[in-house]
PDB file of C-alpha atoms in Angstrom:
ATOM      1  CA  UNK A   1      19.947 -53.989 -35.808  1.00 58.00           C
ATOM      2  CA  UNK A   2      17.256 -55.896 -33.947  1.00 71.00           C
ATOM      3  CA  UNK A   3      13.647 -56.395 -34.922  1.00 88.00           C
ATOM      4  CA  UNK A   4      10.707 -56.753 -32.575  1.00 94.00           C
ATOM      5  CA  UNK A   5       6.900 -56.946 -32.826  1.00 95.00           C
ATOM      6  CA  UNK A   6       4.320 -57.007 -30.082  1.00 95.00           C
ATOM      7  CA  UNK A   7       0.596 -56.411 -29.951  1.00 94.00           C
ATOM      8  CA  UNK A   8      -0.601 -54.896 -26.665  1.00 95.00           C
ATOM      9  CA  UNK A   9      -3.910 -56.818 -26.656  1.00 95.00           C
ATOM     10  CA  UNK A  10      -6.185 -56.678 -23.637  1.00 94.00           C
ATOM     11  CA  UNK A  11      -6.038 -59.801 -21.448  1.00 94.00           C
ATOM     12  CA  UNK A  12      -8.581 -62.620 -21.648  1.00 95.00           C
ATOM     13  CA  UNK A  13      -9.899 -61.700 -18.181  1.00 95.00           C
ATOM     14  CA  UNK A  14     -11.151 -58.369 -19.571  1.00 95.00           C
ATOM     15  CA  UNK A  15     -13.124 -60.211 -22.280  1.00 96.00           C
ATOM     16  CA  UNK A  16     -14.656 -62.524 -19.673  1.00 97.00           C
ATOM     17  CA  UNK A  17     -15.687 -59.577 -17.475  1.00 97.00           C
ATOM     18  CA  UNK A  18     -17.121 -57.775 -20.517  1.00 97.00           C
ATOM     19  CA  UNK A  19     -19.152 -60.847 -21.506  1.00 97.00           C
ATOM     20  CA  UNK A  20     -20.516 -61.105 -17.958  1.00 97.00           C
ATOM     21  CA  UNK A  21     -21.434 -57.398 -18.035  1.00 97.00           C
ATOM     22  CA  UNK A  22     -23.291 -57.806 -21.344  1.00 97.00           C
ATOM     23  CA  UNK A  23     -25.244 -60.804 -20.011  1.00 97.00           C
ATOM     24  CA  UNK A  24     -26.046 -58.884 -16.814  1.00 97.00           C
ATOM     25  CA  UNK A  25     -27.286 -55.858 -18.793  1.00 96.00           C
ATOM     26  CA  UNK A  26     -29.423 -58.152 -20.924  1.00 97.00           C
ATOM     27  CA  UNK A  27     -30.994 -59.687 -17.815  1.00 96.00           C
ATOM     28  CA  UNK A  28     -31.523 -56.341 -16.061  1.00 96.00           C
ATOM     29  CA  UNK A  29     -33.431 -54.975 -19.057  1.00 96.00           C
ATOM     30  CA  UNK A  30     -35.090 -58.159 -20.357  1.00 96.00           C
ATOM     31  CA  UNK A  31     -36.833 -59.159 -17.131  1.00 95.00           C
ATOM     32  CA  UNK A  32     -38.877 -55.982 -16.572  1.00 95.00           C
ATOM     33  CA  UNK A  33     -39.149 -54.704 -20.167  1.00 94.00           C
ATOM     34  CA  UNK A  34     -38.847 -57.709 -22.486  1.00 95.00           C
ATOM     35  CA  UNK A  35     -36.412 -59.877 -24.344  1.00 95.00           C
ATOM     36  CA  UNK A  36     -36.185 -57.597 -27.377  1.00 97.00           C
ATOM     37  CA  UNK A  37     -35.227 -54.550 -25.277  1.00 96.00           C
ATOM     38  CA  UNK A  38     -32.697 -56.657 -23.374  1.00 96.00           C
ATOM     39  CA  UNK A  39     -31.186 -57.877 -26.639  1.00 96.00           C
ATOM     40  CA  UNK A  40     -30.906 -54.307 -27.954  1.00 97.00           C
ATOM     41  CA  UNK A  41     -29.216 -53.017 -24.782  1.00 96.00           C
ATOM     42  CA  UNK A  42     -26.953 -56.070 -24.549  1.00 96.00           C
ATOM     43  CA  UNK A  43     -26.092 -55.801 -28.240  1.00 97.00           C
ATOM     44  CA  UNK A  44     -25.196 -52.123 -27.990  1.00 97.00           C
ATOM     45  CA  UNK A  45     -23.047 -52.791 -24.928  1.00 97.00           C
ATOM     46  CA  UNK A  46     -21.313 -55.703 -26.686  1.00 97.00           C
ATOM     47  CA  UNK A  47     -20.532 -53.611 -29.781  1.00 97.00           C
ATOM     48  CA  UNK A  48     -19.205 -50.719 -27.689  1.00 97.00           C
ATOM     49  CA  UNK A  49     -17.010 -52.981 -25.543  1.00 96.00           C
ATOM     50  CA  UNK A  50     -15.747 -54.840 -28.603  1.00 96.00           C
ATOM     51  CA  UNK A  51     -14.790 -51.570 -30.321  1.00 96.00           C
ATOM     52  CA  UNK A  52     -13.147 -50.229 -27.164  1.00 94.00           C
ATOM     53  CA  UNK A  53     -11.111 -53.385 -26.509  1.00 94.00           C
ATOM     54  CA  UNK A  54     -10.005 -53.745 -30.124  1.00 93.00           C
ATOM     55  CA  UNK A  55      -8.950 -50.107 -30.341  1.00 91.00           C
ATOM     56  CA  UNK A  56      -7.235 -49.920 -26.936  1.00 89.00           C
ATOM     57  CA  UNK A  57      -5.699 -53.362 -27.275  1.00 88.00           C
ATOM     58  CA  UNK A  58      -4.794 -52.854 -30.931  1.00 88.00           C
ATOM     59  CA  UNK A  59      -1.699 -50.841 -30.125  1.00 92.00           C
ATOM     60  CA  UNK A  60       1.439 -52.351 -31.556  1.00 95.00           C
ATOM     61  CA  UNK A  61       5.116 -51.946 -30.763  1.00 96.00           C
ATOM     62  CA  UNK A  62       7.432 -52.590 -33.697  1.00 96.00           C
ATOM     63  CA  UNK A  63      11.150 -52.163 -34.196  1.00 95.00           C
ATOM     64  CA  UNK A  64      12.822 -52.655 -37.556  1.00 93.00           C
ATOM     65  CA  UNK A  65      16.121 -51.547 -39.094  1.00 90.00           C
ATOM     66  CA  UNK A  66      15.028 -47.933 -39.478  1.00 93.00           C
ATOM     67  CA  UNK A  67      12.127 -47.107 -37.136  1.00 95.00           C
ATOM     68  CA  UNK A  68      10.510 -47.572 -33.759  1.00 96.00           C
ATOM     69  CA  UNK A  69       6.720 -47.608 -33.866  1.00 96.00           C
ATOM     70  CA  UNK A  70       4.679 -47.466 -30.664  1.00 95.00           C
ATOM     71  CA  UNK A  71       0.896 -47.209 -30.989  1.00 93.00           C
ATOM     72  CA  UNK A  72       0.340 -44.419 -33.559  1.00 91.00           C
ATOM     73  CA  UNK A  73       3.745 -42.779 -33.166  1.00 94.00           C
ATOM     74  CA  UNK A  74       6.970 -43.582 -34.929  1.00 94.00           C
ATOM     75  CA  UNK A  75      10.508 -42.262 -34.846  1.00 95.00           C
ATOM     76  CA  UNK A  76      13.646 -42.898 -36.847  1.00 95.00           C
ATOM     77  CA  UNK A  77      16.169 -45.024 -34.936  1.00 94.00           C
ATOM     78  CA  UNK A  78      18.883 -42.422 -35.484  1.00 93.00           C
ATOM     79  CA  UNK A  79      17.077 -40.261 -32.882  1.00 95.00           C
ATOM     80  CA  UNK A  80      17.114 -42.923 -30.164  1.00 95.00           C
ATOM     81  CA  UNK A  81      19.500 -42.599 -27.242  1.00 95.00           C
ATOM     82  CA  UNK A  82      19.873 -44.804 -24.198  1.00 95.00           C
ATOM     83  CA  UNK A  83      17.412 -47.631 -23.722  1.00 96.00           C
ATOM     84  CA  UNK A  84      16.368 -48.976 -20.337  1.00 96.00           C
ATOM     85  CA  UNK A  85      14.222 -52.049 -19.619  1.00 97.00           C
ATOM     86  CA  UNK A  86      11.904 -51.453 -16.645  1.00 96.00           C
ATOM     87  CA  UNK A  87      10.078 -53.948 -14.444  1.00 95.00           C
ATOM     88  CA  UNK A  88       8.231 -53.867 -11.136  1.00 93.00           C
ATOM     89  CA  UNK A  89       8.385 -50.601  -9.212  1.00 93.00           C
ATOM     90  CA  UNK A  90      10.699 -49.042 -11.797  1.00 94.00           C
ATOM     91  CA  UNK A  91       8.055 -49.499 -14.521  1.00 94.00           C
ATOM     92  CA  UNK A  92       5.223 -48.229 -12.299  1.00 93.00           C
ATOM     93  CA  UNK A  93       7.223 -45.163 -11.287  1.00 93.00           C
ATOM     94  CA  UNK A  94       8.218 -44.445 -14.897  1.00 94.00           C
ATOM     95  CA  UNK A  95       4.538 -44.028 -15.745  1.00 92.00           C
ATOM     96  CA  UNK A  96       3.755 -42.189 -12.515  1.00 91.00           C
ATOM     97  CA  UNK A  97       5.755 -40.223  -9.997  1.00 91.00           C
ATOM     98  CA  UNK A  98       9.038 -40.199 -11.970  1.00 92.00           C
ATOM     99  CA  UNK A  99       7.452 -39.285 -15.296  1.00 93.00           C
ATOM    100  CA  UNK A 100       8.344 -36.073 -17.127  1.00 94.00           C
ATOM    101  CA  UNK A 101       5.086 -34.395 -18.262  1.00 94.00           C
ATOM    102  CA  UNK A 102       6.604 -33.955 -21.733  1.00 96.00           C
ATOM    103  CA  UNK A 103       7.395 -37.648 -22.152  1.00 96.00           C
ATOM    104  CA  UNK A 104       5.516 -39.708 -24.734  1.00 96.00           C
ATOM    105  CA  UNK A 105       3.757 -42.650 -23.067  1.00 96.00           C
ATOM    106  CA  UNK A 106       2.234 -45.842 -24.395  1.00 95.00           C
ATOM    107  CA  UNK A 107       0.623 -47.057 -21.184  1.00 93.00           C
ATOM    108  CA  UNK A 108      -1.439 -50.208 -20.828  1.00 93.00           C
ATOM    109  CA  UNK A 109      -2.498 -50.801 -17.229  1.00 90.00           C
ATOM    110  CA  UNK A 110      -2.602 -54.565 -17.685  1.00 93.00           C
ATOM    111  CA  UNK A 111       1.059 -54.762 -18.754  1.00 94.00           C
ATOM    112  CA  UNK A 112       3.636 -54.620 -15.973  1.00 92.00           C
ATOM    113  CA  UNK A 113       6.841 -54.093 -17.966  1.00 95.00           C
ATOM    114  CA  UNK A 114       8.112 -51.084 -19.896  1.00 96.00           C
ATOM    115  CA  UNK A 115      11.040 -49.664 -21.804  1.00 97.00           C
ATOM    116  CA  UNK A 116      12.269 -46.070 -21.523  1.00 97.00           C
ATOM    117  CA  UNK A 117      13.959 -44.739 -24.672  1.00 97.00           C
ATOM    118  CA  UNK A 118      15.802 -41.417 -24.665  1.00 97.00           C
ATOM    119  CA  UNK A 119      14.958 -39.202 -27.667  1.00 96.00           C
ATOM    120  CA  UNK A 120      17.891 -37.241 -29.120  1.00 95.00           C
ATOM    121  CA  UNK A 121      15.972 -35.320 -31.820  1.00 94.00           C
ATOM    122  CA  UNK A 122      16.297 -31.611 -30.857  1.00 93.00           C
ATOM    123  CA  UNK A 123      13.014 -30.841 -32.641  1.00 93.00           C
ATOM    124  CA  UNK A 124      11.067 -33.400 -30.595  1.00 93.00           C
ATOM    125  CA  UNK A 125       9.554 -31.955 -27.397  1.00 95.00           C
ATOM    126  CA  UNK A 126       9.511 -35.370 -25.695  1.00 95.00           C
ATOM    127  CA  UNK A 127      12.727 -36.099 -23.785  1.00 96.00           C
ATOM    128  CA  UNK A 128      11.965 -39.827 -23.855  1.00 97.00           C
ATOM    129  CA  UNK A 129       9.321 -42.425 -24.627  1.00 97.00           C
ATOM    130  CA  UNK A 130       8.053 -44.959 -22.099  1.00 97.00           C
ATOM    131  CA  UNK A 131       6.456 -47.928 -23.815  1.00 97.00           C
ATOM    132  CA  UNK A 132       4.508 -50.679 -22.053  1.00 96.00           C
ATOM    133  CA  UNK A 133       5.665 -54.156 -23.064  1.00 96.00           C
ATOM    134  CA  UNK A 134       5.289 -57.705 -21.852  1.00 96.00           C
ATOM    135  CA  UNK A 135       8.943 -58.338 -22.747  1.00 96.00           C
ATOM    136  CA  UNK A 136      11.070 -55.355 -21.641  1.00 97.00           C
ATOM    137  CA  UNK A 137      14.388 -57.181 -22.076  1.00 96.00           C
ATOM    138  CA  UNK A 138      13.584 -58.268 -25.642  1.00 95.00           C
ATOM    139  CA  UNK A 139      12.350 -54.822 -26.688  1.00 96.00           C
ATOM    140  CA  UNK A 140      15.384 -53.137 -25.113  1.00 95.00           C
ATOM    141  CA  UNK A 141      17.689 -55.601 -26.852  1.00 94.00           C
ATOM    142  CA  UNK A 142      16.034 -54.974 -30.223  1.00 94.00           C
ATOM    143  CA  UNK A 143      16.395 -51.221 -29.751  1.00 93.00           C
ATOM    144  CA  UNK A 144      20.019 -51.610 -28.688  1.00 89.00           C
ATOM    145  CA  UNK A 145      20.820 -53.993 -31.544  1.00 78.00           C
ATOM    146  CA  UNK A 146      21.528 -56.972 -29.279  1.00 56.00           C
ATOM    147  CA  UNK A 147      19.996 -60.414 -29.276  1.00 49.00           C
ATOM    148  CA  UNK A 148      18.139 -61.846 -26.280  1.00 50.00           C
ATOM    149  CA  UNK A 149      16.795 -65.393 -26.088  1.00 47.00           C
ATOM    150  CA  UNK A 150      13.118 -66.086 -25.549  1.00 45.00           C
ATOM    151  CA  UNK A 151      12.092 -66.882 -22.001  1.00 40.00           C
TER     152      UNK A 151
END
């Protein structure tokens, strides 16, 4: 059985844009109202963005000998069926036009790859999970019990 761990952290570019937004908010408020008001508004914006990015980007994908964990969900590996690594248009369509409304999704817009895993548990309403990943081949291999070299 394969093991796999990945954190779906937000990209550095998002942090840079957030920092620029906080500085801009500070300036917009500080110039007409005062430095203290600008610092309060900038500080609140920074705390909110930090919390949002850490929560959204804190999702993890983990595979071990017994379970698949994706974000806050987990399932026993005995209930996993076919596994398919998705890239490019296939990954985009899996989250969009080709998606079953009952499917469980772990979508991160800044990650272009995904893995679709069929769920065989008759009590589970989701026919499959689609999980965003930076390394679809490695995650698929871990779920299938194969080994894939690092690229």
